[in-house]
């Protein structure tokens, strides 16, 4: 060691880890990188992060990564890529995108400025139209967009705003500054996924999250919610989030936001117009809706005045807006500001309307609807990316994303040139800009990947506020361009890092001035319908699984005899065939029928029923706990697994029955006893009453033998109760009484009818005459019949009549509380709506 040089410090273990992680990490030539600054050294915010991150043991890092992934799977965080039939698991990057506070202040100021500008432009083009009259905006740049709605022109937005939520897609430009890649003014998506990313990553690395002083996102959502409330015309408004439904690409996000913000998740069919108001169809009749946060595109909102083929909207909604009857966020027609044709005019509009230059630059764009711009694009075609001026694919070409003329065939180039020259209004030329990169974690190494950052701004009573963070999409391919990236392969949490301690924040209200509420309001009819059928499907699956398990008992107990010589087993087989649980005939081998009834594709198999329940549950994501969703998902996965032998079929049935019991326990113990729970339990009770009565008809007929009655006790889960009461072999009358008439047996028909009668008595009366309504009348009559019946009278004909009466009651519940078609408005309840 050279004494003059001084002592050499020994590298810390964490320094060696960081060196190993970053070995080979280099910014791409000419491409800005978030980790490596312009001086070639790691940015300070990333130094802080990895210095703290490296203090975690490697095994612990992997465990926490696994915990984060497991939480996403168990919570059912999913999305659909365009064209997907099934949902995909959410692909969360394990390393967040980091931005220091000083840089974030610049981003926030620029995003707020653009939000203000867009609001002013929208106010003009749907109002006085001075910008077009005075030549500041070409009329074709507005009218050429399918998102410009003439039907909305002249309507003053209820609540006073066109934009309630604005988002900008950003990337770091070649000069090191943040550039705007696109504006989102229609119905910006991603905020719910940003929230979920934050919840998962902050839980997995709680100490790291706290040590980095990450700005919280809860105040943003609170401000957004307050902003929507403030625009309504009453103190405690009812707010709905309008979703296209469970097959939407981002349905999980809609459910997340509705649950987190306390909004009702509604579809178009849940809403009805009456007079000058929009109402929600609930099980208590129509209830006034004050604010509608839409996630449906503008053109689909009202089939009467906009797209007549739409089944997603609310007929008459535009007329309600004219009458100032509901606040819609964002206002229909706001999507016009997403047109790329407008980008080239925004700098001059900012000077004109705001008196200032744009803080955040955007990709240089030439709209070919103007001759000078069109000539320039055609003269330097290879220097541009060519895209649609008004969204969607480039006109005349089927491929997604922008076109790169330098990579096209001669024939394609000639066709493109001719199209631009003929109808330039449909095209824009944009500067070729490659996306900046951020680190991702790949097998213990850091690697640069292109990304897009979506930043959200919400209109509040105090002005615009920006979410400290956002929704980051990361691409897999290294050569992604800002205009052709499409959807990212991963998503990342975005941490805005402060030098000061960040106070903990939450959406829970503070103080004692909050009005106490014990129920959230009446459940929408569609949600009640789905809850009812969720209960029925799960109970029907349980009945099928009990038959499969009973079918496996003779094979496990040779003393019971073979299926061909055992009439009770033959009756089980026929029942499975009759229920549509199997496509085989009753003459097939019992083992084959059991396997088919468990996993077959027919509508009544256990797997099909659980999948049907899962579909219903998908429409109830905002109402089911993550534990309940996880149980349903695990049941579907278990039943779909390959089973090698007969014992495996019975074992799978038994394990799934245990999971069904778990779900029932969650619903019984964890679900609030409001109307939603009642409809879930009513579905279960209805189906159990039908199935138990059918069991009794099949196995407690006149002349039934011990084996028949023994199977009935097994299917009705009454073996222990019977043996504790009667120290004799199964006899017909006691078994019938226990399975059908005993009001103290939670599996009996009588118990289910009593529970249904109790539930119905607590549901709202929908008519004003004071007469007992049909579901309650049928339930009371059924309960009286079962209370006064005697076991000796329960022959096959009587049991069949009882079964039909229960089916009639179930249908009456549906007709009363889940109406469809012209009767869905329930005109008798259109007065005095709360």
CSV table of N, CA, C and O in Angstrom, one decimal, residues 727-817:
chain,number,residue,atom,x,y,z
A,727,UNK,N,-81.4,-45.2,17.8
A,727,UNK,CA,-80.4,-46.3,18.0
A,727,UNK,C,-80.9,-47.5,17.2
A,727,UNK,O,-80.8,-48.7,17.6
A,728,UNK,N,-81.3,-47.3,16.0
A,728,UNK,CA,-81.8,-48.4,15.1
A,728,UNK,C,-81.3,-48.0,13.7
A,728,UNK,O,-80.9,-46.9,13.4
A,729,UNK,N,-81.4,-49.0,12.8
A,729,UNK,CA,-81.0,-48.8,11.4
A,729,UNK,C,-82.0,-47.8,10.8
A,729,UNK,O,-83.1,-47.6,11.3
A,730,UNK,N,-81.6,-47.2,9.6
A,730,UNK,CA,-82.5,-46.2,9.0
A,730,UNK,C,-83.9,-46.8,8.7
A,730,UNK,O,-84.0,-47.8,8.1
A,731,UNK,N,-84.9,-46.0,9.1
A,731,UNK,CA,-86.3,-46.3,8.8
A,731,UNK,C,-86.9,-45.2,8.0
A,731,UNK,O,-86.5,-44.0,8.2
A,732,UNK,N,-87.9,-45.5,7.2
A,732,UNK,CA,-88.4,-44.5,6.3
A,732,UNK,C,-88.9,-43.2,6.9
A,732,UNK,O,-88.5,-42.1,6.6
A,733,UNK,N,-89.8,-43.3,7.9
A,733,UNK,CA,-90.5,-42.2,8.4
A,733,UNK,C,-89.5,-41.2,9.2
A,733,UNK,O,-89.5,-40.0,8.9
A,734,UNK,N,-88.6,-41.8,10.1
A,734,UNK,CA,-87.7,-40.9,10.7
A,734,UNK,C,-86.7,-40.2,9.7
A,734,UNK,O,-86.3,-39.1,9.9
A,735,UNK,N,-86.3,-41.0,8.7
A,735,UNK,CA,-85.3,-40.4,7.7
A,735,UNK,C,-86.0,-39.3,6.9
A,735,UNK,O,-85.5,-38.2,6.7
A,736,UNK,N,-87.3,-39.5,6.5
A,736,UNK,CA,-88.0,-38.5,5.8
A,736,UNK,C,-88.2,-37.2,6.7
A,736,UNK,O,-88.0,-36.1,6.2
A,737,UNK,N,-88.5,-37.5,7.9
A,737,UNK,CA,-88.8,-36.3,8.8
A,737,UNK,C,-87.5,-35.5,9.0
A,737,UNK,O,-87.5,-34.3,8.9
A,738,UNK,N,-86.3,-36.2,9.2
A,738,UNK,CA,-85.1,-35.5,9.4
A,738,UNK,C,-84.6,-34.8,8.2
A,738,UNK,O,-84.2,-33.6,8.3
A,739,UNK,N,-84.8,-35.3,7.0
A,739,UNK,CA,-84.3,-34.7,5.8
A,739,UNK,C,-85.2,-33.6,5.3
A,739,UNK,O,-84.7,-32.7,4.7
A,740,UNK,N,-86.5,-33.8,5.5
A,740,UNK,CA,-87.4,-32.8,4.8
A,740,UNK,C,-88.1,-31.9,5.8
A,740,UNK,O,-88.2,-30.7,5.6
A,741,UNK,N,-88.6,-32.4,6.9
A,741,UNK,CA,-89.5,-31.7,7.8
A,741,UNK,C,-88.9,-31.1,9.0
A,741,UNK,O,-89.5,-30.2,9.6
A,742,UNK,N,-87.7,-31.5,9.5
A,742,UNK,CA,-87.2,-31.1,10.8
A,742,UNK,C,-86.7,-29.7,10.7
A,742,UNK,O,-85.7,-29.3,10.0
A,743,UNK,N,-87.3,-28.7,11.4
A,743,UNK,CA,-86.9,-27.3,11.4
A,743,UNK,C,-85.6,-27.0,12.1
A,743,UNK,O,-85.1,-25.9,12.0
A,744,UNK,N,-85.1,-28.0,12.8
A,744,UNK,CA,-83.9,-27.8,13.6
A,744,UNK,C,-82.6,-28.4,12.9
A,744,UNK,O,-81.5,-28.2,13.3
A,745,UNK,N,-82.9,-29.1,11.8
A,745,UNK,CA,-81.8,-29.6,11.0
A,745,UNK,C,-81.3,-28.6,9.9
A,745,UNK,O,-82.1,-28.3,9.0
A,746,UNK,N,-80.1,-28.1,10.0
A,746,UNK,CA,-79.7,-27.0,9.0
A,746,UNK,C,-79.6,-27.5,7.6
A,746,UNK,O,-79.4,-26.7,6.7
A,747,UNK,N,-79.7,-28.9,7.4
A,747,UNK,CA,-79.7,-29.4,6.0
A,747,UNK,C,-81.1,-29.7,5.5
A,747,UNK,O,-81.2,-30.1,4.3
A,748,UNK,N,-82.1,-29.6,6.3
A,748,UNK,CA,-83.5,-30.1,5.9
A,748,UNK,C,-84.1,-29.1,4.9
A,748,UNK,O,-83.8,-27.9,4.9
A,749,UNK,N,-85.1,-29.6,4.2
A,749,UNK,CA,-85.9,-28.7,3.4
A,749,UNK,C,-86.6,-27.6,4.2
A,749,UNK,O,-86.6,-26.4,3.8
A,750,UNK,N,-87.2,-28.0,5.3
A,750,UNK,CA,-88.0,-27.1,6.1
A,750,UNK,C,-87.1,-26.0,6.7
A,750,UNK,O,-87.5,-24.8,6.7
A,751,UNK,N,-85.8,-26.3,7.0
A,751,UNK,CA,-84.9,-25.3,7.5
A,751,UNK,C,-84.6,-24.2,6.5
A,751,UNK,O,-84.6,-23.0,6.7
A,752,UNK,N,-84.4,-24.7,5.2
A,752,UNK,CA,-84.1,-23.8,4.1
A,752,UNK,C,-85.3,-22.9,3.8
A,752,UNK,O,-85.1,-21.6,3.6
A,753,UNK,N,-86.5,-23.4,3.9
A,753,UNK,CA,-87.7,-22.6,3.6
A,753,UNK,C,-87.9,-21.6,4.7
A,753,UNK,O,-88.3,-20.4,4.5
A,754,UNK,N,-87.6,-22.0,5.9
A,754,UNK,CA,-87.8,-21.0,7.1
A,754,UNK,C,-86.7,-19.9,6.9
A,754,UNK,O,-87.1,-18.7,7.1
A,755,UNK,N,-85.5,-20.2,6.5
A,755,UNK,CA,-84.5,-19.2,6.3
A,755,UNK,C,-84.9,-18.3,5.1
A,755,UNK,O,-84.7,-17.0,5.2
A,756,UNK,N,-85.4,-18.8,4.0
A,756,UNK,CA,-85.9,-18.0,2.9
A,756,UNK,C,-87.0,-17.1,3.3
A,756,UNK,O,-87.0,-15.9,2.9
A,757,UNK,N,-87.9,-17.6,4.1
A,757,UNK,CA,-89.1,-16.7,4.6
A,757,UNK,C,-88.5,-15.6,5.4
A,757,UNK,O,-89.0,-14.4,5.3
A,758,UNK,N,-87.6,-15.9,6.3
A,758,UNK,CA,-87.0,-14.8,7.1
A,758,UNK,C,-86.2,-13.8,6.2
A,758,UNK,O,-86.4,-12.6,6.4
A,759,UNK,N,-85.5,-14.2,5.2
A,759,UNK,CA,-84.8,-13.3,4.4
A,759,UNK,C,-85.8,-12.4,3.6
A,759,UNK,O,-85.6,-11.2,3.5
A,760,UNK,N,-86.8,-13.0,3.0
A,760,UNK,CA,-87.7,-12.3,2.2
A,760,UNK,C,-88.5,-11.2,3.1
A,760,UNK,O,-88.8,-10.1,2.6
A,761,UNK,N,-88.7,-11.5,4.3
A,761,UNK,CA,-89.4,-10.6,5.2
A,761,UNK,C,-88.6,-9.3,5.4
A,761,UNK,O,-89.2,-8.3,5.8
A,762,UNK,N,-87.3,-9.4,5.3
A,762,UNK,CA,-86.4,-8.3,5.5
A,762,UNK,C,-86.1,-7.5,4.2
A,762,UNK,O,-85.5,-6.4,4.3
A,763,UNK,N,-86.6,-8.0,3.1
A,763,UNK,CA,-86.4,-7.3,1.8
A,763,UNK,C,-87.4,-6.2,1.6
A,763,UNK,O,-88.5,-6.3,2.2
A,764,UNK,N,-87.1,-5.2,0.8
A,764,UNK,CA,-88.1,-4.1,0.7
A,764,UNK,C,-89.3,-4.5,-0.1
A,764,UNK,O,-89.3,-5.3,-1.0
A,765,UNK,N,-90.5,-3.9,0.3
A,765,UNK,CA,-91.7,-4.1,-0.4
A,765,UNK,C,-91.7,-3.1,-1.6
A,765,UNK,O,-91.3,-2.0,-1.5
A,766,UNK,N,-92.0,-3.6,-2.8
A,766,UNK,CA,-91.9,-2.8,-4.0
A,766,UNK,C,-93.2,-2.2,-4.5
A,766,UNK,O,-93.2,-1.5,-5.4
A,767,UNK,N,-94.3,-2.6,-3.8
A,767,UNK,CA,-95.6,-2.0,-4.2
A,767,UNK,C,-96.2,-1.3,-3.0
A,767,UNK,O,-95.9,-1.6,-1.8
A,768,UNK,N,-97.0,-0.3,-3.3
A,768,UNK,CA,-97.5,0.6,-2.2
A,768,UNK,C,-98.8,0.1,-1.6
A,768,UNK,O,-99.3,0.7,-0.6
A,769,UNK,N,-99.4,-0.9,-2.2
A,769,UNK,CA,-100.8,-1.3,-1.7
A,769,UNK,C,-100.8,-2.0,-0.3
A,769,UNK,O,-101.9,-2.1,0.2
A,770,UNK,N,-99.7,-2.4,0.2
A,770,UNK,CA,-99.7,-3.0,1.5
A,770,UNK,C,-100.0,-4.5,1.5
A,770,UNK,O,-100.0,-5.2,2.5
A,771,UNK,N,-100.3,-5.1,0.3
A,771,UNK,CA,-100.6,-6.5,0.2
A,771,UNK,C,-99.3,-7.3,0.3
A,771,UNK,O,-98.2,-6.8,-0.2
A,772,UNK,N,-99.3,-8.5,0.8
A,772,UNK,CA,-98.1,-9.3,0.8
A,772,UNK,C,-97.8,-9.7,-0.6
A,772,UNK,O,-98.6,-10.0,-1.5
A,773,UNK,N,-96.5,-9.6,-1.0
A,773,UNK,CA,-96.0,-9.8,-2.3
A,773,UNK,C,-95.8,-11.3,-2.6
A,773,UNK,O,-95.6,-12.1,-1.7
A,774,UNK,N,-95.7,-11.6,-3.9
A,774,UNK,CA,-95.7,-13.0,-4.3
A,774,UNK,C,-94.6,-13.8,-3.7
A,774,UNK,O,-94.9,-14.9,-3.2
A,775,UNK,N,-93.3,-13.4,-3.7
A,775,UNK,CA,-92.3,-14.3,-3.0
A,775,UNK,C,-92.6,-14.6,-1.6
A,775,UNK,O,-92.5,-15.8,-1.1
A,776,UNK,N,-93.0,-13.6,-0.8
A,776,UNK,CA,-93.3,-13.8,0.6
A,776,UNK,C,-94.6,-14.7,0.7
A,776,UNK,O,-94.6,-15.6,1.6
A,777,UNK,N,-95.6,-14.5,-0.1
A,777,UNK,CA,-96.8,-15.3,-0.1
A,777,UNK,C,-96.5,-16.8,-0.3
A,777,UNK,O,-96.9,-17.7,0.4
A,778,UNK,N,-95.6,-17.1,-1.3
A,778,UNK,CA,-95.2,-18.4,-1.7
A,778,UNK,C,-94.4,-19.1,-0.5
A,778,UNK,O,-94.6,-20.2,-0.2
A,779,UNK,N,-93.5,-18.3,0.0
A,779,UNK,CA,-92.6,-18.8,1.1
A,779,UNK,C,-93.4,-19.1,2.3
A,779,UNK,O,-93.2,-20.2,3.0
A,780,UNK,N,-94.3,-18.2,2.7
A,780,UNK,CA,-95.2,-18.5,3.9
A,780,UNK,C,-96.0,-19.7,3.7
A,780,UNK,O,-96.2,-20.5,4.6
A,781,UNK,N,-96.6,-19.8,2.5
A,781,UNK,CA,-97.4,-21.0,2.3
A,781,UNK,C,-96.6,-22.3,2.3
A,781,UNK,O,-97.0,-23.3,2.9
A,782,UNK,N,-95.4,-22.3,1.7
A,782,UNK,CA,-94.5,-23.4,1.8
A,782,UNK,C,-94.1,-23.8,3.2
A,782,UNK,O,-94.1,-25.0,3.6
A,783,UNK,N,-93.8,-22.8,4.0
A,783,UNK,CA,-93.4,-23.0,5.4
A,783,UNK,C,-94.6,-23.6,6.2
A,783,UNK,O,-94.4,-24.6,7.0
A,784,UNK,N,-95.8,-23.1,5.9
A,784,UNK,CA,-97.0,-23.7,6.6
A,784,UNK,C,-97.2,-25.1,6.2
A,784,UNK,O,-97.5,-26.0,7.1
A,785,UNK,N,-97.0,-25.4,4.9
A,785,UNK,CA,-97.2,-26.8,4.5
A,785,UNK,C,-96.2,-27.7,5.1
A,785,UNK,O,-96.6,-28.8,5.5
A,786,UNK,N,-95.0,-27.3,5.2
A,786,UNK,CA,-93.9,-28.2,5.8
A,786,UNK,C,-94.1,-28.3,7.3
A,786,UNK,O,-93.8,-29.3,7.9
A,787,UNK,N,-94.6,-27.2,7.9
A,787,UNK,CA,-94.8,-27.3,9.4
A,787,UNK,C,-95.9,-28.2,9.8
A,787,UNK,O,-95.8,-28.9,10.8
A,788,UNK,N,-96.9,-28.3,9.0
A,788,UNK,CA,-98.1,-29.2,9.3
A,788,UNK,C,-98.0,-30.5,8.7
A,788,UNK,O,-98.9,-31.4,8.9
A,789,UNK,N,-97.0,-30.8,7.8
A,789,UNK,CA,-97.0,-32.1,7.1
A,789,UNK,C,-96.5,-33.2,8.1
A,789,UNK,O,-95.8,-32.9,9.1
A,790,UNK,N,-96.8,-34.4,7.8
A,790,UNK,CA,-96.3,-35.6,8.5
A,790,UNK,C,-95.4,-36.4,7.6
A,790,UNK,O,-95.7,-36.5,6.4
A,791,UNK,N,-94.4,-37.1,8.2
A,791,UNK,CA,-93.5,-37.8,7.4
A,791,UNK,C,-94.2,-38.9,6.6
A,791,UNK,O,-93.8,-39.2,5.4
A,792,UNK,N,-95.2,-39.5,7.1
A,792,UNK,CA,-95.9,-40.6,6.4
A,792,UNK,C,-96.6,-40.2,5.1
A,792,UNK,O,-96.8,-41.0,4.2
A,793,UNK,N,-96.8,-38.9,5.0
A,793,UNK,CA,-97.5,-38.4,3.8
A,793,UNK,C,-96.5,-38.0,2.7
A,793,UNK,O,-97.0,-37.6,1.6
A,794,UNK,N,-95.2,-38.1,2.9
A,794,UNK,CA,-94.2,-37.6,1.9
A,794,UNK,C,-93.9,-38.7,0.9
A,794,UNK,O,-92.8,-39.2,0.8
A,795,UNK,N,-94.9,-39.1,0.1
A,795,UNK,CA,-94.6,-40.0,-0.9
A,795,UNK,C,-94.0,-39.3,-2.1
A,795,UNK,O,-93.8,-38.1,-2.1
A,796,UNK,N,-93.7,-40.1,-3.2
A,796,UNK,CA,-93.0,-39.5,-4.4
A,796,UNK,C,-93.8,-38.4,-5.0
A,796,UNK,O,-93.2,-37.3,-5.4
A,797,UNK,N,-95.1,-38.5,-5.1
A,797,UNK,CA,-95.9,-37.4,-5.7
A,797,UNK,C,-95.9,-36.2,-4.9
A,797,UNK,O,-95.7,-35.1,-5.4
A,798,UNK,N,-96.0,-36.3,-3.6
A,798,UNK,CA,-96.0,-35.1,-2.7
A,798,UNK,C,-94.6,-34.5,-2.7
A,798,UNK,O,-94.5,-33.2,-2.8
A,799,UNK,N,-93.5,-35.2,-2.7
A,799,UNK,CA,-92.2,-34.6,-2.8
A,799,UNK,C,-92.0,-34.0,-4.1
A,799,UNK,O,-91.3,-32.9,-4.2
A,800,UNK,N,-92.5,-34.5,-5.2
A,800,UNK,CA,-92.3,-33.9,-6.5
A,800,UNK,C,-93.1,-32.5,-6.5
A,800,UNK,O,-92.5,-31.5,-7.0
A,801,UNK,N,-94.3,-32.5,-6.0
A,801,UNK,CA,-95.0,-31.2,-5.9
A,801,UNK,C,-94.3,-30.2,-5.0
A,801,UNK,O,-94.2,-29.0,-5.4
A,802,UNK,N,-93.7,-30.7,-3.9
A,802,UNK,CA,-92.9,-29.8,-3.1
A,802,UNK,C,-91.7,-29.2,-3.8
A,802,UNK,O,-91.4,-28.0,-3.7
A,803,UNK,N,-91.0,-30.1,-4.6
A,803,UNK,CA,-89.9,-29.6,-5.4
A,803,UNK,C,-90.3,-28.6,-6.4
A,803,UNK,O,-89.6,-27.5,-6.5
A,804,UNK,N,-91.4,-28.8,-7.0
A,804,UNK,CA,-91.9,-27.8,-8.0
A,804,UNK,C,-92.3,-26.5,-7.3
A,804,UNK,O,-92.0,-25.4,-7.9
A,805,UNK,N,-92.8,-26.5,-6.2
A,805,UNK,CA,-93.2,-25.3,-5.4
A,805,UNK,C,-92.0,-24.5,-5.0
A,805,UNK,O,-92.0,-23.3,-5.1
A,806,UNK,N,-90.9,-25.2,-4.7
A,806,UNK,CA,-89.6,-24.5,-4.3
A,806,UNK,C,-89.1,-23.8,-5.6
A,806,UNK,O,-88.6,-22.7,-5.5
A,807,UNK,N,-89.1,-24.5,-6.7
A,807,UNK,CA,-88.6,-23.9,-8.0
A,807,UNK,C,-89.5,-22.7,-8.3
A,807,UNK,O,-88.9,-21.7,-8.8
A,808,UNK,N,-90.8,-22.8,-8.1
A,808,UNK,CA,-91.6,-21.6,-8.3
A,808,UNK,C,-91.3,-20.4,-7.4
A,808,UNK,O,-91.2,-19.3,-7.9
A,809,UNK,N,-91.0,-20.7,-6.2
A,809,UNK,CA,-90.5,-19.7,-5.3
A,809,UNK,C,-89.2,-19.0,-5.7
A,809,UNK,O,-89.1,-17.8,-5.7
A,810,UNK,N,-88.3,-19.8,-6.2
A,810,UNK,CA,-87.0,-19.3,-6.6
A,810,UNK,C,-87.2,-18.4,-7.8
A,810,UNK,O,-86.6,-17.3,-7.9
A,811,UNK,N,-88.1,-18.8,-8.8
A,811,UNK,CA,-88.4,-18.0,-9.9
A,811,UNK,C,-89.1,-16.7,-9.5
A,811,UNK,O,-88.8,-15.6,-10.1
A,812,UNK,N,-89.9,-16.8,-8.5
A,812,UNK,CA,-90.6,-15.6,-8.1
A,812,UNK,C,-89.7,-14.5,-7.5
A,812,UNK,O,-89.8,-13.3,-7.6
A,813,UNK,N,-88.7,-15.0,-6.7
A,813,UNK,CA,-87.6,-14.1,-6.2
A,813,UNK,C,-86.9,-13.4,-7.3
A,813,UNK,O,-86.7,-12.2,-7.3
A,814,UNK,N,-86.6,-14.2,-8.4
A,814,UNK,CA,-85.9,-13.6,-9.5
A,814,UNK,C,-86.8,-12.5,-10.2
A,814,UNK,O,-86.3,-11.4,-10.6
A,815,UNK,N,-88.0,-12.9,-10.4
A,815,UNK,CA,-88.9,-11.9,-11.1
A,815,UNK,C,-89.2,-10.7,-10.3
A,815,UNK,O,-89.3,-9.6,-10.9
A,816,UNK,N,-89.2,-10.8,-9.0
A,816,UNK,CA,-89.4,-9.6,-8.2
A,816,UNK,C,-88.2,-8.7,-8.0
A,816,UNK,O,-88.4,-7.5,-8.1
A,817,UNK,N,-87.0,-9.3,-7.9
A,817,UNK,CA,-85.9,-8.5,-7.5
A,817,UNK,C,-84.8,-8.4,-8.6
A,817,UNK,O,-83.9,-7.5,-8.5
